[in-house]
C-alpha positions as a printed NumPy array, in Angstrom:
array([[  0.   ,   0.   ,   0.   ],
       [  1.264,   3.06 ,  -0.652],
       [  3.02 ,   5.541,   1.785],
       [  2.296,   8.623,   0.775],
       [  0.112,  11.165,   2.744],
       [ -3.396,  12.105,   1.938],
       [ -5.001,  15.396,   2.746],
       [ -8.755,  15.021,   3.013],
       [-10.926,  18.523,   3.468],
       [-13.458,  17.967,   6.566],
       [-16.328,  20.361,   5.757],
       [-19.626,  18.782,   5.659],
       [-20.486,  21.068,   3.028],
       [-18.371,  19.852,  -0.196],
       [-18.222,  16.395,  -1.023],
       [-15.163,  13.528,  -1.215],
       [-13.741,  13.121,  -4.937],
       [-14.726,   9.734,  -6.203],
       [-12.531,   7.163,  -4.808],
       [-11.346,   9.194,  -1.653],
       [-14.002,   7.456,   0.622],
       [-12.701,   3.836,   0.031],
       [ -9.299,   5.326,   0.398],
       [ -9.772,   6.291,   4.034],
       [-11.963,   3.404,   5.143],
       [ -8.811,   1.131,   3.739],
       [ -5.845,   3.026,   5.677],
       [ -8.616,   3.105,   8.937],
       [ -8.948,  -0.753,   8.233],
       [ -5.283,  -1.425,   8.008],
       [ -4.002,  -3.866,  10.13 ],
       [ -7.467,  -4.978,  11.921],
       [ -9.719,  -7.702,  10.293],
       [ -6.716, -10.375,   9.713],
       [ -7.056, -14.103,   9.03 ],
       [ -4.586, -15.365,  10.687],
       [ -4.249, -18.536,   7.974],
       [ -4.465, -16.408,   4.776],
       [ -1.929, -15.554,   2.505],
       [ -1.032, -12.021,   3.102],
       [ -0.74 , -12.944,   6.828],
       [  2.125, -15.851,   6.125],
       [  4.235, -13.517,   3.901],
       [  3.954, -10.807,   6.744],
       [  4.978, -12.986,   9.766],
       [  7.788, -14.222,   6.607],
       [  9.218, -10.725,   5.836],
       [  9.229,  -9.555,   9.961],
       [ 11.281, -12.991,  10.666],
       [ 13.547, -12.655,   7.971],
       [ 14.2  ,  -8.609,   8.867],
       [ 14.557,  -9.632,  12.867],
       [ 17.605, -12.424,  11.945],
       [ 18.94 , -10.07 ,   9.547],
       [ 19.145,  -7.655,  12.462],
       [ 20.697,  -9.838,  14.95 ],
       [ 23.315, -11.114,  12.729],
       [ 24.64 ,  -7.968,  11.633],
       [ 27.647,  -6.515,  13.713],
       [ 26.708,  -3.468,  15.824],
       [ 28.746,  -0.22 ,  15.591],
       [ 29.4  ,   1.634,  18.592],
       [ 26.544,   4.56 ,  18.959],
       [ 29.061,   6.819,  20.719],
       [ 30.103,   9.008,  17.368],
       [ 26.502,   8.906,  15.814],
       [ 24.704,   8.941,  19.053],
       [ 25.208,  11.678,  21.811],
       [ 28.612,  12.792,  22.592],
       [ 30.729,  12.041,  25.497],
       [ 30.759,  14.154,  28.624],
       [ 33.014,  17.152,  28.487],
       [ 34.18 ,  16.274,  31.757],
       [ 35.76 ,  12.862,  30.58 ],
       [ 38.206,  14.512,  28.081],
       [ 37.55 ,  11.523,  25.606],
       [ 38.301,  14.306,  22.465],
       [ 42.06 ,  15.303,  24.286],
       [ 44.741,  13.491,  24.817],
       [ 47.215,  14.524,  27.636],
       [ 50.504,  15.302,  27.936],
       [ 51.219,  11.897,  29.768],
       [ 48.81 ,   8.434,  30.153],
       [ 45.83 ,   9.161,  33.453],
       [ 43.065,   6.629,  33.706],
       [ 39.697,   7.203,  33.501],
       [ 39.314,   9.074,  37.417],
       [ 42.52 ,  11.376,  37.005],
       [ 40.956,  12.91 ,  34.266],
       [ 37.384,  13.527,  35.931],
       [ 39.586,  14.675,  38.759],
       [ 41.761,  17.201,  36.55 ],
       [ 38.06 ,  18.828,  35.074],
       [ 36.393,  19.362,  38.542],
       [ 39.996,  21.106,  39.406],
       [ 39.484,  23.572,  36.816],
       [ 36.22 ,  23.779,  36.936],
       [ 36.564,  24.367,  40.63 ],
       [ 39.118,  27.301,  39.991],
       [ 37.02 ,  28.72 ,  38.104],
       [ 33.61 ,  28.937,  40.096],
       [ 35.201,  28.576,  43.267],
       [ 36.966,  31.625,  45.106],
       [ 38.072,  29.141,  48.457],
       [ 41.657,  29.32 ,  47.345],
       [ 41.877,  33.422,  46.859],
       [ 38.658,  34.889,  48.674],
       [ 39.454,  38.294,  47.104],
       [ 38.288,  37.059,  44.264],
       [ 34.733,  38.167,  44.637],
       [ 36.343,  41.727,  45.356],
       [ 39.278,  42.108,  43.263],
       [ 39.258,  41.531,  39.12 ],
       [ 41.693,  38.277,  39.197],
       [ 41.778,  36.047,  36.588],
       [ 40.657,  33.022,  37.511],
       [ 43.128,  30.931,  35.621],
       [ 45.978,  31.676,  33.411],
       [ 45.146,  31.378,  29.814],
       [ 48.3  ,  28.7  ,  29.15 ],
       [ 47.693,  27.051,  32.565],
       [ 45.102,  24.194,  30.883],
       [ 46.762,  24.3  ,  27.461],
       [ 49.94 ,  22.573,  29.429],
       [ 47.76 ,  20.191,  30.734],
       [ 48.096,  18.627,  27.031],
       [ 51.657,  19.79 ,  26.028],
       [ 53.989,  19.175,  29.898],
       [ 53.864,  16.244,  31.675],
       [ 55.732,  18.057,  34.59 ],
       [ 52.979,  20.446,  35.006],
       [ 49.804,  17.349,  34.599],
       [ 51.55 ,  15.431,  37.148],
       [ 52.15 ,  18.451,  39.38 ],
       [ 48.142,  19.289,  39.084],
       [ 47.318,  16.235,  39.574],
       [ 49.458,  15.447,  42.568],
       [ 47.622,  18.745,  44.023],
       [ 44.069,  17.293,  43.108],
       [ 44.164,  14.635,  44.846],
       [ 46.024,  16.22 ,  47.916],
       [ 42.7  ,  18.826,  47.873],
       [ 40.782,  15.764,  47.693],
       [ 42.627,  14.181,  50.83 ],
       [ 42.55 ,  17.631,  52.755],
       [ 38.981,  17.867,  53.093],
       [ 38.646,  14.293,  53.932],
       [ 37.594,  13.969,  58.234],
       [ 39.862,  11.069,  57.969],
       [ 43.082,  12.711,  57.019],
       [ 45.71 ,  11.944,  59.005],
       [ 48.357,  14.793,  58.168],
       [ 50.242,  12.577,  55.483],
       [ 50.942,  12.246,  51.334],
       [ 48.469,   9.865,  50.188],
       [ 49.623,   7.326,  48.178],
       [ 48.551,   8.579,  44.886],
       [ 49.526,  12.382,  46.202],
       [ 53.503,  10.789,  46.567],
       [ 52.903,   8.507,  43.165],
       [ 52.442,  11.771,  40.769],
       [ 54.71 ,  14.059,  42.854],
       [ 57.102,  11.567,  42.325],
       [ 56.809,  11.735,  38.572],
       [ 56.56 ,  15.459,  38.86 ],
       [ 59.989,  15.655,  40.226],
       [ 61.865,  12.943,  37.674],
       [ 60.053,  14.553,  34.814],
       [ 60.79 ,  18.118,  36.111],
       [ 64.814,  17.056,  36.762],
       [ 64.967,  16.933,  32.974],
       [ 63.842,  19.939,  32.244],
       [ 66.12 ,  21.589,  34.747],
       [ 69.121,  20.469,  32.496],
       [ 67.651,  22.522,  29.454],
       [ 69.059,  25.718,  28.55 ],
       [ 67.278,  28.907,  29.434],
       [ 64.739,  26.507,  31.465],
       [ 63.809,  29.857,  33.96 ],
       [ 61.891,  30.968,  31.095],
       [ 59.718,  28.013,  30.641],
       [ 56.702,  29.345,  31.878],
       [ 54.789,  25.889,  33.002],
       [ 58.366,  25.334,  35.214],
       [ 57.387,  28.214,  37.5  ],
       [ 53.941,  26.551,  38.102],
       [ 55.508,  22.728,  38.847],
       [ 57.48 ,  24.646,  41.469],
       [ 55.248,  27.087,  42.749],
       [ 52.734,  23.927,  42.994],
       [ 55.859,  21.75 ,  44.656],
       [ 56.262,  24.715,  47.267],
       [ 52.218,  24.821,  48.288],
       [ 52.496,  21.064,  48.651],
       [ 55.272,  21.143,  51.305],
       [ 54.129,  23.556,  52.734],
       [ 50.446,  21.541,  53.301],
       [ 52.445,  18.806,  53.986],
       [ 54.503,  20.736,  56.98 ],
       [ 57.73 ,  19.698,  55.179],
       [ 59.411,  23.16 ,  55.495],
       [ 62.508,  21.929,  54.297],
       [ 61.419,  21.003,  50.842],
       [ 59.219,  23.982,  50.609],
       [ 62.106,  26.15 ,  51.631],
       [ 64.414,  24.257,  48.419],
       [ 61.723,  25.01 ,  46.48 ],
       [ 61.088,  28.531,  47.292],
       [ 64.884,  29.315,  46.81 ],
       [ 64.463,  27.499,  43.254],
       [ 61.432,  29.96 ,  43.087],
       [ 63.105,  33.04 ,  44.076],
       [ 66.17 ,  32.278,  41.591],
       [ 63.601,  31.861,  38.809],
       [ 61.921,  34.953,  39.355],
       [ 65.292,  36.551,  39.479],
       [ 66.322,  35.263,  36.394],
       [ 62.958,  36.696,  34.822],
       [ 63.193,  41.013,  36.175],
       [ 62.591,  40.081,  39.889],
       [ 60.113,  42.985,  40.826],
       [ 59.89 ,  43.911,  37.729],
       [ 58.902,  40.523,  36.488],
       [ 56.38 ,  40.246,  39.041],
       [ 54.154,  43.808,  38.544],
       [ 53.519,  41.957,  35.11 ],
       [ 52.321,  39.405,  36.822],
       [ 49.599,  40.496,  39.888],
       [ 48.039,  36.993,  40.919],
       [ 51.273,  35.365,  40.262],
       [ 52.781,  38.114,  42.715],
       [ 49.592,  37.815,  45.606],
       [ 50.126,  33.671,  45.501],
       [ 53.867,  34.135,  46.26 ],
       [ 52.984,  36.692,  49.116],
       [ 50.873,  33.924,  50.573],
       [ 52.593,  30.883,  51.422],
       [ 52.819,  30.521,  55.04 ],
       [ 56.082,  31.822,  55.92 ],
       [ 57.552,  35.519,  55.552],
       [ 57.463,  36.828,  51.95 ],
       [ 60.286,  36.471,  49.586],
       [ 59.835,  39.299,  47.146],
       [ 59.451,  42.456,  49.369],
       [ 59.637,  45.973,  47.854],
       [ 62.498,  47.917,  48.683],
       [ 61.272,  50.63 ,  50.758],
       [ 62.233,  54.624,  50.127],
       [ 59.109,  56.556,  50.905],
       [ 57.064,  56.144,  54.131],
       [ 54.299,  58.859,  52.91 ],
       [ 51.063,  57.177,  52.074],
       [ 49.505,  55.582,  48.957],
       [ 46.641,  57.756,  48.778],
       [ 46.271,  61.464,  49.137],
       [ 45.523,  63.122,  50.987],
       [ 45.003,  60.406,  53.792],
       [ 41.29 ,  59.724,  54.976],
       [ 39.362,  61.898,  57.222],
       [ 36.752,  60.244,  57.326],
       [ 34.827,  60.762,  60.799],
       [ 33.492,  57.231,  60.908],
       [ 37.045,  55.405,  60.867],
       [ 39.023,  54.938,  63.562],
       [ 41.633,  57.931,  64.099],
       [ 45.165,  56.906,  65.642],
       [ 46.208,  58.791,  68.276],
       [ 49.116,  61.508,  67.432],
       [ 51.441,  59.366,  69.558],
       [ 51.7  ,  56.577,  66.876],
       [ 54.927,  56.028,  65.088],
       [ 54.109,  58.338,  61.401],
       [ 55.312,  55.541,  59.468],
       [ 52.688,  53.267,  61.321],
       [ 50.194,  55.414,  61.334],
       [ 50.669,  56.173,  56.988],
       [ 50.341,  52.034,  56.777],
       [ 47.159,  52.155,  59.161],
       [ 45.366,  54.365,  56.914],
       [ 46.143,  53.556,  53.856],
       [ 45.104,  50.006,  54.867],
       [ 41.521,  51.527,  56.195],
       [ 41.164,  53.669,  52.982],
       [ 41.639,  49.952,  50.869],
       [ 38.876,  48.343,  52.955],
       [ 36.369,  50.947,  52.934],
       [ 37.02 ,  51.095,  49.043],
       [ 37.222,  46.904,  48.464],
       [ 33.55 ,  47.387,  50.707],
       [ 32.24 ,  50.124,  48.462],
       [ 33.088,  48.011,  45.207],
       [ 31.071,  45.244,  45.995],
       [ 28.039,  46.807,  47.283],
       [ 28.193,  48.474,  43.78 ],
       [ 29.287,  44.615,  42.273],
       [ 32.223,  46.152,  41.33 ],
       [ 35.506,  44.889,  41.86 ],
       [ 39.371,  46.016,  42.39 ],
       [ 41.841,  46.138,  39.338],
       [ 44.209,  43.587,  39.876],
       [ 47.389,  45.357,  39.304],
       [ 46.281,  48.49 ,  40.929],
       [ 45.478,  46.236,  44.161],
       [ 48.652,  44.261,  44.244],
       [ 50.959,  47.231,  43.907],
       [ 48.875,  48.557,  46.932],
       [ 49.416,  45.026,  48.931],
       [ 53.024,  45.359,  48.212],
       [ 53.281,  48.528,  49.701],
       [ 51.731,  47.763,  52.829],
       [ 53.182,  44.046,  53.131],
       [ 56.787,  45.77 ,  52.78 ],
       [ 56.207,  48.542,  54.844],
       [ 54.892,  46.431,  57.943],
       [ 57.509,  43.764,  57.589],
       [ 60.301,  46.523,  57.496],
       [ 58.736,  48.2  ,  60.601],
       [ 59.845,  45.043,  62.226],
       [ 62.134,  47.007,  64.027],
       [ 61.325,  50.146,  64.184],
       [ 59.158,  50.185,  66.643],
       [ 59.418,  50.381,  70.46 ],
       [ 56.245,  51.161,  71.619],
       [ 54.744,  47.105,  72.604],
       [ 51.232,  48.702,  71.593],
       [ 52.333,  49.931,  68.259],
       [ 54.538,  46.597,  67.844],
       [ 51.011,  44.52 ,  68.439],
       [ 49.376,  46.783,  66.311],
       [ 51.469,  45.878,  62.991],
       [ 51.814,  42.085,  63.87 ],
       [ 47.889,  41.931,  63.956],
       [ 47.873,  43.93 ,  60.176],
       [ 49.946,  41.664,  59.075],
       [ 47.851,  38.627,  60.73 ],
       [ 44.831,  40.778,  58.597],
       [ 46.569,  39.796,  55.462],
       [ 46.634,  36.212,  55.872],
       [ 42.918,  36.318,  55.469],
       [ 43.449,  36.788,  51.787],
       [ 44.383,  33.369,  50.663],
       [ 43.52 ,  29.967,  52.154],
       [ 43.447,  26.094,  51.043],
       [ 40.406,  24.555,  51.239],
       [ 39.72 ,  22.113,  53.941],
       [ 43.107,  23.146,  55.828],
       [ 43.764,  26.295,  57.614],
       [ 47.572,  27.54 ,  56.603],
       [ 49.558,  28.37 ,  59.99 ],
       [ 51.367,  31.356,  60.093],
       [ 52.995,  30.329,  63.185],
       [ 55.563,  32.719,  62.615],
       [ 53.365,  35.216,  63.408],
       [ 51.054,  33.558,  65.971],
       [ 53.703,  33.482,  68.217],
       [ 55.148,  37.264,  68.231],
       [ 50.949,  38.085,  68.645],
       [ 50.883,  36.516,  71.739],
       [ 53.995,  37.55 ,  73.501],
       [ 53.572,  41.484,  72.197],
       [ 49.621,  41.564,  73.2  ],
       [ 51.702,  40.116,  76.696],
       [ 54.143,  43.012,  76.017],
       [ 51.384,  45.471,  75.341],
       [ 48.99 ,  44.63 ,  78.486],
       [ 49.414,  47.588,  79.877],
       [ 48.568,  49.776,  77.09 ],
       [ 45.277,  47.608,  76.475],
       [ 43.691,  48.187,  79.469],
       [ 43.345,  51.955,  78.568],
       [ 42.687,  51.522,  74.382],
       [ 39.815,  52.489,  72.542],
       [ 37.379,  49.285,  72.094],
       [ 36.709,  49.282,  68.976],
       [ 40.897,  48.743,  68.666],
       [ 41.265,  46.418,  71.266],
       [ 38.118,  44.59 ,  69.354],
       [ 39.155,  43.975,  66.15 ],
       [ 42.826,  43.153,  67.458],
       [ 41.792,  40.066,  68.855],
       [ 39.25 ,  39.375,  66.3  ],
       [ 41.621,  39.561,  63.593],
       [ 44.436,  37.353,  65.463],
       [ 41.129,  34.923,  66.242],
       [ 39.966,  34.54 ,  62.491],
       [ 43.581,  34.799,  60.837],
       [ 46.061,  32.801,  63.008],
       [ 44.691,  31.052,  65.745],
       [ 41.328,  30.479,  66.268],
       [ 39.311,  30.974,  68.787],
       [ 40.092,  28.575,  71.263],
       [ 43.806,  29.43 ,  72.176],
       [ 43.491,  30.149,  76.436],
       [ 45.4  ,  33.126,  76.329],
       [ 42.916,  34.888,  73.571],
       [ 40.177,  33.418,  75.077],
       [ 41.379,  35.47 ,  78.928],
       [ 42.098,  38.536,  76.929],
       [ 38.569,  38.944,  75.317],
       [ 37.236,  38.426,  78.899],
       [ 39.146,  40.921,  80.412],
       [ 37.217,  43.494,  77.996],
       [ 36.302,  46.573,  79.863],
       [ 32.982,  46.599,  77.632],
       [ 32.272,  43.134,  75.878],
       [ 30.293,  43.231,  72.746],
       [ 27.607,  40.588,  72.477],
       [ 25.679,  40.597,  69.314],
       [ 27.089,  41.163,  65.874],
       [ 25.428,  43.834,  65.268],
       [ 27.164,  45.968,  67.55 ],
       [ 30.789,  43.963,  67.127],
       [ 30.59 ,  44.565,  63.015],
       [ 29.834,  48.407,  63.723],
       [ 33.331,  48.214,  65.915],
       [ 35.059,  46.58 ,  63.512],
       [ 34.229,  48.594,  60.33 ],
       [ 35.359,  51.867,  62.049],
       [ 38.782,  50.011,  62.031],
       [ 39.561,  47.993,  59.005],
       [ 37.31 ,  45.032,  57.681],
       [ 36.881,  43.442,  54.477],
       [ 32.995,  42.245,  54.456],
       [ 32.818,  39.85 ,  52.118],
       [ 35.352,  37.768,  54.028],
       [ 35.495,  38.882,  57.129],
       [ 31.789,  39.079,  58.146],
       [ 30.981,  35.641,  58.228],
       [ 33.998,  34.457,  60.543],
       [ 34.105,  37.04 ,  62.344],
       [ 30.324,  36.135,  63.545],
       [ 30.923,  32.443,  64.045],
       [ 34.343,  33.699,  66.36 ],
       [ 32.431,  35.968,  68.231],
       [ 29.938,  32.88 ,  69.353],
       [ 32.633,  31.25 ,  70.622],
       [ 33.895,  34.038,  72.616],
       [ 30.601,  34.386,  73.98 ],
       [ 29.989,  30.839,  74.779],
       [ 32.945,  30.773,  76.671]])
């Protein structure tokens, strides 16, 4: 019978063209009415055997390239730079793909125009072994971190592709002109995190020095203003920063300094220099605050050259000052800074700096007892939520010795504001620190 389609008018009013009634009655008959014995039944149950062996003896092709594609996130179009199995490679796209939605490594992210990832960073992935071993030995130590299981040490696939990071990175150390291989400085910059996860501060300190060489090799300073986020990661790895700026100047970054009658004032007696670093530091928060309440956010040069000023300045302050009150006061903007960067499911110790907080806010007692609160606040807020926590005895008998303790957040975030306080980070630690306190 044939196939093809017949249009049929259905108004009552004009009639069927001869031959169009027995038409429809036959295609509404089809199939219905059958003798089971007759003729035209056998050769149909004939032709729908013959069609179902053909079917089943025919090889079958695999659907995948006619049917629907494979998952992005299995990488079955790419082939990498070296030979993972089927999970490194869903581990290597939630990496990226966690880099790139996820702000827990750099929280400034949401306030300050980073890019997320370099633009060569996943090309190597395909082209440098070193590099895909490196990231993946870092995957899987993120993986272990958050784990409630951890117990402090390398996993074994961690110390399997960190061992192949370092053979395969060995021979590219005997290349010539290797410093300006770009995926190199990311093996060792990733090498350096690692140890320093790990605790293993003697490897992270041979790799920092292999670091610093590098970056020598490449303009030093120089090198790194090209490079902001490159420049911010180095400034954050747990112990005291390698690249600081050479200090001339002391006179602040912005001019004139703030006035502003809702900020904190230091008193006259400050050290200048101190007092220059205090408010350009205020005048960044209020304006990182400002930005994203307008869902705007920093330029990334213009913020790291501002970092770098204050980072250098504090650490060459070191010794400087004399005052134990003015001592305590740049430790704890230096513990502020720390807030910037963090690894996800581990808390970085700066115990470098946890240390000298304690002693000086010993140092400084008697200088508390008469400060300002909203000061003396945010001091120990910002050593609780930076460095130590808020379980440490000795923070935990300062904040009760308060002269006037805060007790809702309302009142504490007011406090803290005046002083210096990035929201977007800050707010939501500060809250759960000042529970504790409280519950204490």
């Amino acid at each position: 019978m044939s196939n093809q389609f017949e249009f049929v008018l259905t108004d009552p009013s004009i009639s069927l063209k001869p031959g169009k009634s027995l038409l429809i009655r036959s295609r509404c008959m089809q199939g219905r009415n059958k003798r089971e014995g007759s003729r035209r039944s056998k050769r149909q149950r004939q032709r729908e055997t013959l069609a179902s062996r053909l079917s089943s003896e025919l090889p079958r092709d695999d659907p995948t390239p006619y049917g629907v594609p494979p998952s992005l996130g299995t990488f079955a179009l790419v082939r990498f730079a070296s030979t993972v199995n089927a999970e490194a490679q869903s581990l290597l796209f939630k990496a990226f793909a966690y880099n790139v939605s996820n702000q827990a490594f750099n929280p400034l992210d949401r306030c300050v125009n980073f890019d997320c990832i370099e633009s060569a960073s996943l090309q190597w992935l395909f082209s440098d072994a070193a590099f895909l071993h490196s990231t993946l030995s870092a995957s899987y130590a993120v993986n272990e971190l958050v784990m409630p299981t951890w117990d402090g040490q390398p996993g074994r696939k961690v110390v399997s592709h960190l061992r192949e990071t370092l053979v395969l990175l060995a021979r590219k150390m005997e290349t010539l002109n290797v410093h300006e291989d770009e995926a190199v400085l990311y093996v060792v910059i990733n090498l350096a995190i690692l140890a320093a996860v790990y605790g293993d501060w003697e490897a992270a300190a041979a790799h920092f020095a292999g670091l610093y060489k590098i970056v020598q090799l490449r303009g030093g300073m120089d090198f790194l203003r090209s490079r902001s986020k490159l420049h911010f990661k180095l400034d954050r790895t747990g112990k005291k920063p390698f690249f600081l700026h050479p200090v001339a100047p002391w006179e602040p970054i912005f001019r004139p300094p703030p006035t502003d009658n809702r900020l904190y004032q230091p008193p006259e007696s400050w050290d200048f220099r101190l007092t220059n670093v205090f408010r350009d530091f205020q005048h960044l928060t209020v304006t990182i605050n400002e930005n994203v309440h307008k869902h705007a956010r920093y330029n990334a040069a213009c913020f790291q050259g501002i970092i770098s000023s204050l980072q250098s300045r504090l650490m060459h302050l070191e010794h400087l000052l004399r005052d134990p009150l003015q001592r305590l006061i740049r430790l704890s903007m230096l513990a502020f800074l720390t807030t910037t960067s963090k690894i996800p499911g581990k808390k970085i110790l700066y115990n470098w700096i946890a240390k000298k907080l304690e002693n000086t806010y010993i140092d400084a007692m008697h200088s508390i007892v008469g400060l300002d609160n909203p000061l003396r606040l945010w001091i120990l807020m910002t050593i609780a939520i930076s460095v130590t926590g808020a379980d440490d005895m000795w923070l935990r008998e300062a904040w009760k010795k308060q002269t006037m303790p805060v007790t809702t957040w309302a009142e504490a975030h007011e406090q803290l504001v005046k002083v210096m306080w990035i929201e977007c980070i800050h707010d939501k630690p500060g809250e759960t620190v000042l529970q504790h306190f409280n519950s204490a």
